[in-house]
Amino acid sequence: MIHLAIVEDEQLYIDQLTEYIHRYEAEKKQKFKISVFSDGAEIVEDYKGVYDIIFLDIQMKFMNGMDAAEKIRELDPNVVIIFITNMTQYAVRGYEVDALDYIVKPVEYFSFSQKFSRALGRIKKDEAVYISIPLEDGILKVAVDDIDYIESQSHSMIYYTKKGTFHSRGTMRGLEEKLCNYGFFRANKGYLVNMKHVDGVADNCCLIGGGKLPISRTRRKPFMDALIRYMSEVMN
């Protein structure tokens, strides 16, 4: 289900946007999950990368929408942001945070529905699967395809990705269950490998990301079977 966030400090516009979303649901036979925040600081605090579209008011009391968008973009480069404003001169700055569009107050349903449809179209074009990585200072949303492999060290999970290396909490068992349907396989007790980025196998090691990861003896055959199966599916 597509998850929407409304960040607005005026109840009038919260009610209006919610009403418009429900009207759109009825017209398009779609269903959306809606979360409401009364200030930019509220959504930024302990941000969860679970939103697909954020309707973000620019002028708010504690943290304005532009500052909130900048912080959100640091953690979530993929969420669609649409600004809500009655001062269009500020909306131009939306390009700095890759905002899709802006809606001018007072909000009219026709304008809202057109821009909402455009936002939904962007989501549908993006077929990538994402995973939210819990960090000490928030959450980072990363495309599954951008992960080379994940290493388990004590109680910490280390993600080796195209965007860098990130340390997180979690369990290898939980990650294996979550990612097994996306081409990931355990090379040994401590490594979960993305088959998409495997360059080969040599000396009982998996060649990936310019390095070598040992494949445990008990997993060599299952690993090779999984790699051959993955390569066959990609080629077909």
Short mmCIF file of C-alpha atoms in Angstrom, two decimals:
data_model
loop_
_atom_site.label_atom_id
_atom_site.label_comp_id
_atom_site.label_asym_id
_atom_site.label_seq_id
_atom_site.Cartn_x
_atom_site.Cartn_y
_atom_site.Cartn_z
CA MET A 1 0.00 0.00 0.00
CA ILE A 2 1.25 3.49 -0.86
CA HIS A 3 2.06 5.46 2.30
CA LEU A 4 1.40 9.21 2.34
CA ALA A 5 2.50 11.79 4.91
CA ILE A 6 0.82 15.16 5.42
CA VAL A 7 3.02 17.68 7.25
CA GLU A 8 0.88 20.73 7.96
CA ASP A 9 0.29 22.94 11.02
CA GLU A 10 -3.19 24.17 10.06
CA GLN A 11 -6.01 21.73 10.79
CA LEU A 12 -8.08 23.26 7.98
CA TYR A 13 -5.59 22.09 5.37
CA ILE A 14 -4.99 18.75 7.06
CA ASP A 15 -8.71 18.06 6.83
CA GLN A 16 -8.88 19.33 3.26
CA LEU A 17 -5.95 17.23 2.00
CA THR A 18 -7.28 14.16 3.79
CA GLU A 19 -10.68 14.71 2.19
CA TYR A 20 -9.08 15.12 -1.25
CA ILE A 21 -7.08 11.91 -0.83
CA HIS A 22 -10.23 9.96 0.11
CA ARG A 23 -12.04 11.50 -2.87
CA TYR A 24 -9.18 10.43 -5.14
CA GLU A 25 -9.35 6.92 -3.63
CA ALA A 26 -13.03 6.67 -4.51
CA GLU A 27 -12.50 7.93 -8.06
CA LYS A 28 -9.45 5.79 -8.86
CA LYS A 29 -10.39 2.72 -6.80
CA GLN A 30 -7.10 2.92 -4.88
CA LYS A 31 -6.27 2.80 -1.19
CA PHE A 32 -3.64 4.83 0.65
CA LYS A 33 -2.23 4.87 4.15
CA ILE A 34 -2.08 8.40 5.60
CA SER A 35 0.15 9.68 8.43
CA VAL A 36 -0.24 13.25 9.72
CA PHE A 37 2.41 15.48 11.32
CA SER A 38 1.80 18.99 12.65
CA ASP A 39 5.35 20.28 12.12
CA GLY A 40 8.52 19.57 10.16
CA ALA A 41 10.36 18.71 13.36
CA GLU A 42 7.80 16.02 14.13
CA ILE A 43 8.37 14.02 10.93
CA VAL A 44 12.16 14.53 10.98
CA GLU A 45 12.51 13.23 14.53
CA ASP A 46 13.15 9.49 14.34
CA TYR A 47 12.36 9.60 10.60
CA LYS A 48 11.24 6.29 9.16
CA GLY A 49 11.84 5.78 5.45
CA VAL A 50 8.39 4.27 4.92
CA TYR A 51 6.71 7.12 3.05
CA ASP A 52 6.19 7.16 -0.69
CA ILE A 53 4.86 10.73 -0.97
CA ILE A 54 5.13 13.62 1.50
CA PHE A 55 2.86 16.68 1.28
CA LEU A 56 4.97 19.26 3.08
CA ASP A 57 3.87 22.74 4.17
CA ILE A 58 6.68 25.29 3.76
CA GLN A 59 5.72 27.67 6.57
CA MET A 60 5.52 26.02 10.00
CA LYS A 61 6.26 27.20 13.52
CA PHE A 62 9.16 25.05 14.75
CA MET A 63 10.79 23.68 11.60
CA ASN A 64 9.81 24.97 8.19
CA GLY A 65 9.20 22.62 5.31
CA MET A 66 12.39 23.48 3.44
CA ASP A 67 14.62 22.63 6.41
CA ALA A 68 12.62 19.45 7.02
CA ALA A 69 12.97 18.45 3.35
CA GLU A 70 16.75 18.89 3.50
CA LYS A 71 17.00 16.59 6.52
CA ILE A 72 14.63 14.05 4.97
CA ARG A 73 16.68 14.01 1.75
CA GLU A 74 19.82 13.13 3.74
CA LEU A 75 18.13 9.89 4.82
CA ASP A 76 15.69 9.22 1.99
CA PRO A 77 16.67 10.23 -1.57
CA ASN A 78 13.65 8.51 -3.13
CA VAL A 79 10.54 9.78 -1.36
CA VAL A 80 8.40 12.12 -3.52
CA ILE A 81 8.05 15.56 -1.94
CA ILE A 82 5.26 17.99 -2.86
CA PHE A 83 5.32 21.37 -1.13
CA ILE A 84 2.18 23.16 0.02
CA THR A 85 2.50 26.93 0.18
CA ASN A 86 0.77 30.27 -0.25
CA MET A 87 4.08 31.93 -1.15
CA THR A 88 5.22 30.63 -4.52
CA GLN A 89 8.56 32.44 -4.36
CA TYR A 90 9.69 29.95 -1.71
CA ALA A 91 8.52 26.97 -3.74
CA VAL A 92 11.26 27.62 -6.31
CA ARG A 93 13.78 26.48 -3.71
CA GLY A 94 12.12 23.07 -3.92
CA TYR A 95 14.49 22.17 -6.75
CA GLU A 96 17.30 22.19 -4.21
CA VAL A 97 15.74 19.18 -2.48
CA ASP A 98 14.41 17.54 -5.65
CA ALA A 99 10.77 18.32 -4.88
CA LEU A 100 8.41 17.06 -7.57
CA ASP A 101 6.02 20.01 -7.45
CA TYR A 102 4.16 22.44 -5.23
CA ILE A 103 0.49 23.10 -4.50
CA VAL A 104 -0.66 26.67 -3.87
CA LYS A 105 -3.05 27.48 -1.02
CA PRO A 106 -6.00 27.63 -1.07
CA VAL A 107 -5.84 24.11 -2.46
CA GLU A 108 -8.24 23.20 -5.26
CA TYR A 109 -9.14 19.57 -5.90
CA PHE A 110 -8.40 19.63 -9.63
CA SER A 111 -4.86 20.93 -9.11
CA PHE A 112 -4.32 18.50 -6.24
CA SER A 113 -5.51 15.47 -8.24
CA GLN A 114 -3.32 16.36 -11.24
CA LYS A 115 -0.18 16.67 -9.14
CA PHE A 116 -1.06 13.63 -7.04
CA SER A 117 -1.41 11.57 -10.22
CA ARG A 118 1.99 12.79 -11.38
CA ALA A 119 3.54 11.79 -8.06
CA LEU A 120 1.96 8.32 -8.25
CA GLY A 121 3.28 7.99 -11.80
CA ARG A 122 6.82 8.61 -10.58
CA ILE A 123 6.43 5.89 -7.95
CA LYS A 124 5.18 3.36 -10.50
CA LYS A 125 8.14 4.06 -12.78
CA ASP A 126 10.49 3.26 -9.94
CA GLU A 127 10.41 -0.51 -9.72
CA ALA A 128 13.37 -0.80 -7.36
CA VAL A 129 12.91 -2.52 -4.00
CA TYR A 130 14.16 -0.64 -0.97
CA ILE A 131 15.22 -1.62 2.53
CA SER A 132 15.31 0.72 5.53
CA ILE A 133 18.58 0.47 7.47
CA PRO A 134 18.33 1.62 11.13
CA LEU A 135 21.26 3.92 12.00
CA GLU A 136 22.23 5.56 15.28
CA ASP A 137 20.97 8.94 14.10
CA GLY A 138 18.00 7.84 11.99
CA ILE A 139 17.14 5.52 9.12
CA LEU A 140 18.67 5.22 5.65
CA LYS A 141 16.60 3.96 2.73
CA VAL A 142 18.75 1.96 0.27
CA ALA A 143 17.83 0.12 -2.93
CA VAL A 144 18.31 -3.62 -2.48
CA ASP A 145 20.19 -3.72 -5.81
CA ASP A 146 22.76 -1.26 -4.40
CA ILE A 147 23.82 -3.66 -1.63
CA ASP A 148 26.87 -5.80 -2.47
CA TYR A 149 26.81 -7.86 0.72
CA ILE A 150 26.06 -7.70 4.44
CA GLU A 151 28.48 -8.78 7.14
CA SER A 152 27.57 -9.87 10.65
CA GLN A 153 29.94 -8.82 13.44
CA SER A 154 28.80 -9.60 16.97
CA HIS A 155 25.45 -7.81 17.29
CA SER A 156 26.12 -5.41 14.42
CA MET A 157 25.21 -5.70 10.74
CA ILE A 158 27.56 -4.02 8.26
CA TYR A 159 26.05 -3.09 4.89
CA TYR A 160 28.49 -2.73 2.00
CA THR A 161 26.63 -0.65 -0.60
CA LYS A 162 27.21 1.56 -3.64
CA LYS A 163 26.61 4.54 -1.33
CA GLY A 164 29.15 3.48 1.28
CA THR A 165 29.43 1.23 4.32
CA PHE A 166 26.82 1.44 7.07
CA HIS A 167 26.70 -0.12 10.53
CA SER A 168 23.32 -1.11 11.90
CA ARG A 169 21.62 -3.28 14.46
CA GLY A 170 19.73 -6.43 13.49
CA THR A 171 20.19 -10.14 12.98
CA MET A 172 21.52 -12.09 10.04
CA ARG A 173 18.63 -14.52 10.25
CA GLY A 174 16.10 -11.71 9.96
CA LEU A 175 17.92 -10.15 7.00
CA GLU A 176 18.25 -13.50 5.25
CA GLU A 177 14.50 -14.06 5.53
CA LYS A 178 13.79 -10.55 4.25
CA LEU A 179 16.22 -10.64 1.30
CA CYS A 180 16.20 -14.27 0.17
CA ASN A 181 13.60 -13.49 -2.51
CA TYR A 182 15.80 -10.75 -3.98
CA GLY A 183 18.83 -12.80 -4.97
CA PHE A 184 20.70 -12.87 -1.64
CA PHE A 185 22.39 -16.02 -0.31
CA ARG A 186 24.49 -16.87 2.76
CA ALA A 187 28.08 -17.62 1.70
CA ASN A 188 28.89 -18.52 5.28
CA LYS A 189 27.72 -17.74 8.79
CA GLY A 190 28.90 -14.14 8.62
CA TYR A 191 28.13 -13.00 5.06
CA LEU A 192 24.89 -12.47 3.12
CA VAL A 193 25.76 -11.94 -0.55
CA ASN A 194 23.84 -10.24 -3.36
CA MET A 195 24.18 -12.65 -6.30
CA LYS A 196 23.73 -9.75 -8.71
CA HIS A 197 27.19 -8.43 -7.82
CA VAL A 198 29.10 -11.73 -7.65
CA ASP A 199 31.96 -11.63 -10.20
CA GLY A 200 32.91 -15.27 -9.77
CA VAL A 201 34.13 -17.98 -7.43
CA ALA A 202 37.79 -18.88 -6.88
CA ASP A 203 39.74 -20.68 -4.16
CA ASN A 204 36.51 -21.41 -2.30
CA CYS A 205 35.82 -17.69 -2.13
CA CYS A 206 33.13 -15.48 -3.58
CA LEU A 207 34.55 -12.61 -5.67
CA ILE A 208 32.52 -9.49 -5.02
CA GLY A 209 33.13 -5.76 -4.70
CA GLY A 210 36.80 -6.15 -5.54
CA GLY A 211 37.36 -8.54 -2.64
CA LYS A 212 37.00 -12.18 -1.61
CA LEU A 213 34.51 -13.64 0.86
CA PRO A 214 35.07 -17.21 2.05
CA ILE A 215 32.37 -19.75 1.28
CA SER A 216 31.96 -22.31 4.04
CA ARG A 217 32.43 -25.94 3.07
CA THR A 218 28.85 -26.89 3.94
CA ARG A 219 27.50 -24.04 1.78
CA ARG A 220 29.68 -24.44 -1.32
CA LYS A 221 27.31 -26.62 -3.31
CA PRO A 222 24.12 -24.77 -2.29
CA PHE A 223 25.89 -21.47 -3.02
CA MET A 224 27.00 -22.61 -6.50
CA ASP A 225 23.54 -23.98 -7.22
CA ALA A 226 21.97 -20.68 -6.18
CA LEU A 227 24.46 -18.69 -8.27
CA ILE A 228 23.86 -20.81 -11.38
CA ARG A 229 20.11 -20.58 -10.85
CA TYR A 230 20.30 -16.79 -10.47
CA MET A 231 22.46 -16.40 -13.60
CA SER A 232 20.08 -18.61 -15.56
CA GLU A 233 17.06 -16.53 -14.47
CA VAL A 234 18.81 -13.27 -15.42
CA MET A 235 19.80 -14.56 -18.87
CA ASN A 236 16.28 -15.78 -19.58
#
